[in-house]
PDB file of C-alpha atoms in Angstrom:
ATOM      1  CA  MET A 179      95.166 185.744  13.012  1.00  0.00           C
ATOM      2  CA  ALA A 180      98.223 183.546  13.494  1.00  0.00           C
ATOM      3  CA  LYS A 181     101.174 185.147  15.234  1.00  0.00           C
ATOM      4  CA  ARG A 182     104.546 184.780  13.496  1.00  0.00           C
ATOM      5  CA  ASN A 183     107.623 183.682  15.391  1.00  0.00           C
ATOM      6  CA  ASN A 184     110.121 186.477  15.973  1.00  0.00           C
ATOM      7  CA  ASP A 185     108.010 189.390  14.740  1.00  0.00           C
ATOM      8  CA  ASN A 186     110.953 191.783  14.706  1.00  0.00           C
ATOM      9  CA  GLN A 187     113.504 189.520  13.036  1.00  0.00           C
ATOM     10  CA  PRO A 188     115.012 191.051   9.864  1.00  0.00           C
ATOM     11  CA  ILE A 189     114.391 189.140   6.619  1.00  0.00           C
ATOM     12  CA  GLU A 190     118.173 188.775   6.146  1.00  0.00           C
ATOM     13  CA  ASP A 191     118.432 186.821   9.416  1.00  0.00           C
ATOM     14  CA  ILE A 192     115.446 184.664   8.481  1.00  0.00           C
ATOM     15  CA  LEU A 193     117.012 183.822   5.104  1.00  0.00           C
ATOM     16  CA  LYS A 194     120.402 183.032   6.680  1.00  0.00           C
ATOM     17  CA  GLU A 195     118.698 180.689   9.148  1.00  0.00           C
ATOM     18  CA  PHE A 196     116.740 179.009   6.317  1.00  0.00           C
ATOM     19  CA  VAL A 197     119.934 178.510   4.294  1.00  0.00           C
ATOM     20  CA  LYS A 198     121.738 177.081   7.325  1.00  0.00           C
ATOM     21  CA  THR A 199     118.873 174.795   8.349  1.00  0.00           C
ATOM     22  CA  ASN A 200     118.490 173.366   4.849  1.00  0.00           C
ATOM     23  CA  ASN A 201     122.220 173.042   4.061  1.00  0.00           C
ATOM     24  CA  LEU A 202     121.916 175.287   1.010  1.00  0.00           C
ATOM     25  CA  GLN A 203     125.142 177.271   1.461  1.00  0.00           C
ATOM     26  CA  SER A 204     127.329 175.130  -0.806  1.00  0.00           C
ATOM     27  CA  GLY A 205     124.764 175.417  -3.607  1.00  0.00           C
ATOM     28  CA  LEU A 206     124.571 179.173  -3.157  1.00  0.00           C
ATOM     29  CA  ASP A 207     128.368 179.386  -3.139  1.00  0.00           C
ATOM     30  CA  LYS A 208     128.478 177.564  -6.494  1.00  0.00           C
ATOM     31  CA  VAL A 209     125.981 180.022  -7.983  1.00  0.00           C
ATOM     32  CA  ASN A 210     127.867 182.990  -6.505  1.00  0.00           C
ATOM     33  CA  VAL A 211     131.173 181.752  -7.950  1.00  0.00           C
ATOM     34  CA  ARG A 212     129.630 181.348 -11.422  1.00  0.00           C
ATOM     35  CA  GLU A 213     128.187 184.858 -11.267  1.00  0.00           C
ATOM     36  CA  ALA A 214     131.466 186.309 -10.002  1.00  0.00           C
ATOM     37  CA  TRP A 215     133.383 184.606 -12.848  1.00  0.00           C
ATOM     38  CA  ALA A 216     130.942 185.948 -15.445  1.00  0.00           C
ATOM     39  CA  ASN A 217     131.052 189.480 -14.021  1.00  0.00           C
ATOM     40  CA  LEU A 218     134.827 189.637 -13.568  1.00  0.00           C
ATOM     41  CA  MET A 219     135.833 188.008 -16.843  1.00  0.00           C
ATOM     42  CA  GLY A 220     133.396 189.748 -19.159  1.00  0.00           C
ATOM     43  CA  ASN A 221     132.045 188.545 -22.497  1.00  0.00           C
ATOM     44  CA  GLY A 222     135.440 187.904 -24.083  1.00  0.00           C
ATOM     45  CA  VAL A 223     136.322 185.141 -21.620  1.00  0.00           C
ATOM     46  CA  ASN A 224     132.739 183.987 -21.029  1.00  0.00           C
ATOM     47  CA  ASN A 225     132.337 183.173 -24.723  1.00  0.00           C
ATOM     48  CA  TYR A 226     135.136 180.602 -24.322  1.00  0.00           C
ATOM     49  CA  THR A 227     134.030 179.298 -20.914  1.00  0.00           C
ATOM     50  CA  THR A 228     132.292 175.952 -21.430  1.00  0.00           C
ATOM     51  CA  ALA A 229     131.984 174.749 -17.814  1.00  0.00           C
ATOM     52  CA  ILE A 230     132.510 176.025 -14.269  1.00  0.00           C
ATOM     53  CA  GLU A 231     132.497 173.705 -11.284  1.00  0.00           C
ATOM     54  CA  LEU A 232     133.343 174.353  -7.622  1.00  0.00           C
ATOM     55  CA  LYS A 233     134.536 171.268  -5.734  1.00  0.00           C
ATOM     56  CA  HIS A 234     136.025 171.449  -2.248  1.00  0.00           C
ATOM     57  CA  GLU A 235     137.382 175.006  -2.546  1.00  0.00           C
ATOM     58  CA  THR A 236     138.830 174.311  -6.016  1.00  0.00           C
ATOM     59  CA  LEU A 237     137.251 176.041  -8.999  1.00  0.00           C
ATOM     60  CA  TYR A 238     137.501 174.083 -12.237  1.00  0.00           C
ATOM     61  CA  VAL A 239     136.964 176.199 -15.336  1.00  0.00           C
ATOM     62  CA  GLN A 240     136.773 174.581 -18.768  1.00  0.00           C
ATOM     63  CA  LEU A 241     137.854 176.867 -21.606  1.00  0.00           C
ATOM     64  CA  SER A 242     137.504 176.142 -25.319  1.00  0.00           C
ATOM     65  CA  SER A 243     140.612 178.197 -26.168  1.00  0.00           C
ATOM     66  CA  SER A 244     144.075 176.882 -25.282  1.00  0.00           C
ATOM     67  CA  VAL A 245     145.549 180.333 -25.942  1.00  0.00           C
ATOM     68  CA  LEU A 246     143.142 181.939 -23.466  1.00  0.00           C
ATOM     69  CA  ARG A 247     143.777 179.160 -20.934  1.00  0.00           C
ATOM     70  CA  GLU A 248     147.525 179.836 -21.153  1.00  0.00           C
ATOM     71  CA  GLU A 249     146.974 183.587 -20.852  1.00  0.00           C
ATOM     72  CA  LEU A 250     144.703 183.288 -17.791  1.00  0.00           C
ATOM     73  CA  SER A 251     147.052 180.838 -16.070  1.00  0.00           C
ATOM     74  CA  TYR A 252     149.569 183.666 -15.585  1.00  0.00           C
ATOM     75  CA  GLY A 253     147.070 185.558 -13.438  1.00  0.00           C
ATOM     76  CA  ASN A 254     145.783 182.505 -11.565  1.00  0.00           C
ATOM     77  CA  GLU A 255     146.350 183.821  -8.015  1.00  0.00           C
ATOM     78  CA  LYS A 256     145.014 187.264  -8.891  1.00  0.00           C
ATOM     79  CA  ILE A 257     141.841 185.720 -10.364  1.00  0.00           C
ATOM     80  CA  VAL A 258     141.262 183.679  -7.178  1.00  0.00           C
ATOM     81  CA  LYS A 259     141.709 186.811  -5.064  1.00  0.00           C
ATOM     82  CA  MET A 260     139.338 188.847  -7.251  1.00  0.00           C
ATOM     83  CA  LEU A 261     136.677 186.095  -7.200  1.00  0.00           C
ATOM     84  CA  ASN A 262     136.776 185.850  -3.404  1.00  0.00           C
ATOM     85  CA  GLU A 263     136.628 189.633  -3.021  1.00  0.00           C
ATOM     86  CA  SER A 264     133.651 189.767  -5.381  1.00  0.00           C
ATOM     87  CA  ILE A 265     131.805 187.082  -3.399  1.00  0.00           C
ATOM     88  CA  GLY A 266     132.770 188.573  -0.049  1.00  0.00           C
ATOM     89  CA  LYS A 267     134.328 185.460   1.463  1.00  0.00           C
ATOM     90  CA  ASP A 268     137.124 182.948   0.787  1.00  0.00           C
ATOM     91  CA  ILE A 269     135.354 180.213  -1.130  1.00  0.00           C
ATOM     92  CA  VAL A 270     137.951 179.514  -3.820  1.00  0.00           C
ATOM     93  CA  LYS A 271     141.407 178.404  -2.702  1.00  0.00           C
ATOM     94  CA  LYS A 272     142.618 177.069  -6.048  1.00  0.00           C
ATOM     95  CA  LEU A 273     141.789 177.659  -9.720  1.00  0.00           C
ATOM     96  CA  VAL A 274     142.246 174.887 -12.272  1.00  0.00           C
ATOM     97  CA  LEU A 275     141.914 175.860 -15.930  1.00  0.00           C
ATOM     98  CA  ARG A 276     141.190 173.005 -18.332  1.00  0.00           C
TER      99      ARG A 276
END
């Protein structure tokens, strides 16, 4: 029977090491940001969200409604704060609504 490395290492630590070794964190961050947007904004906003892209700490969100885009722009900083709190770390520094 083959002996595993680090028999007592928690799965969380193993996964973190795997993510780090394979440079997967930025991909995971992009998925986490999309999920956070969907959860925080709800169906009303998600129905008008056509694209979400995270590039260098800037989140670009494409909306099909100019009225909604205008409305959300007033709460821009609050949305960024809520997204980062939801994810548990400061990934998004700026939100651009298109």
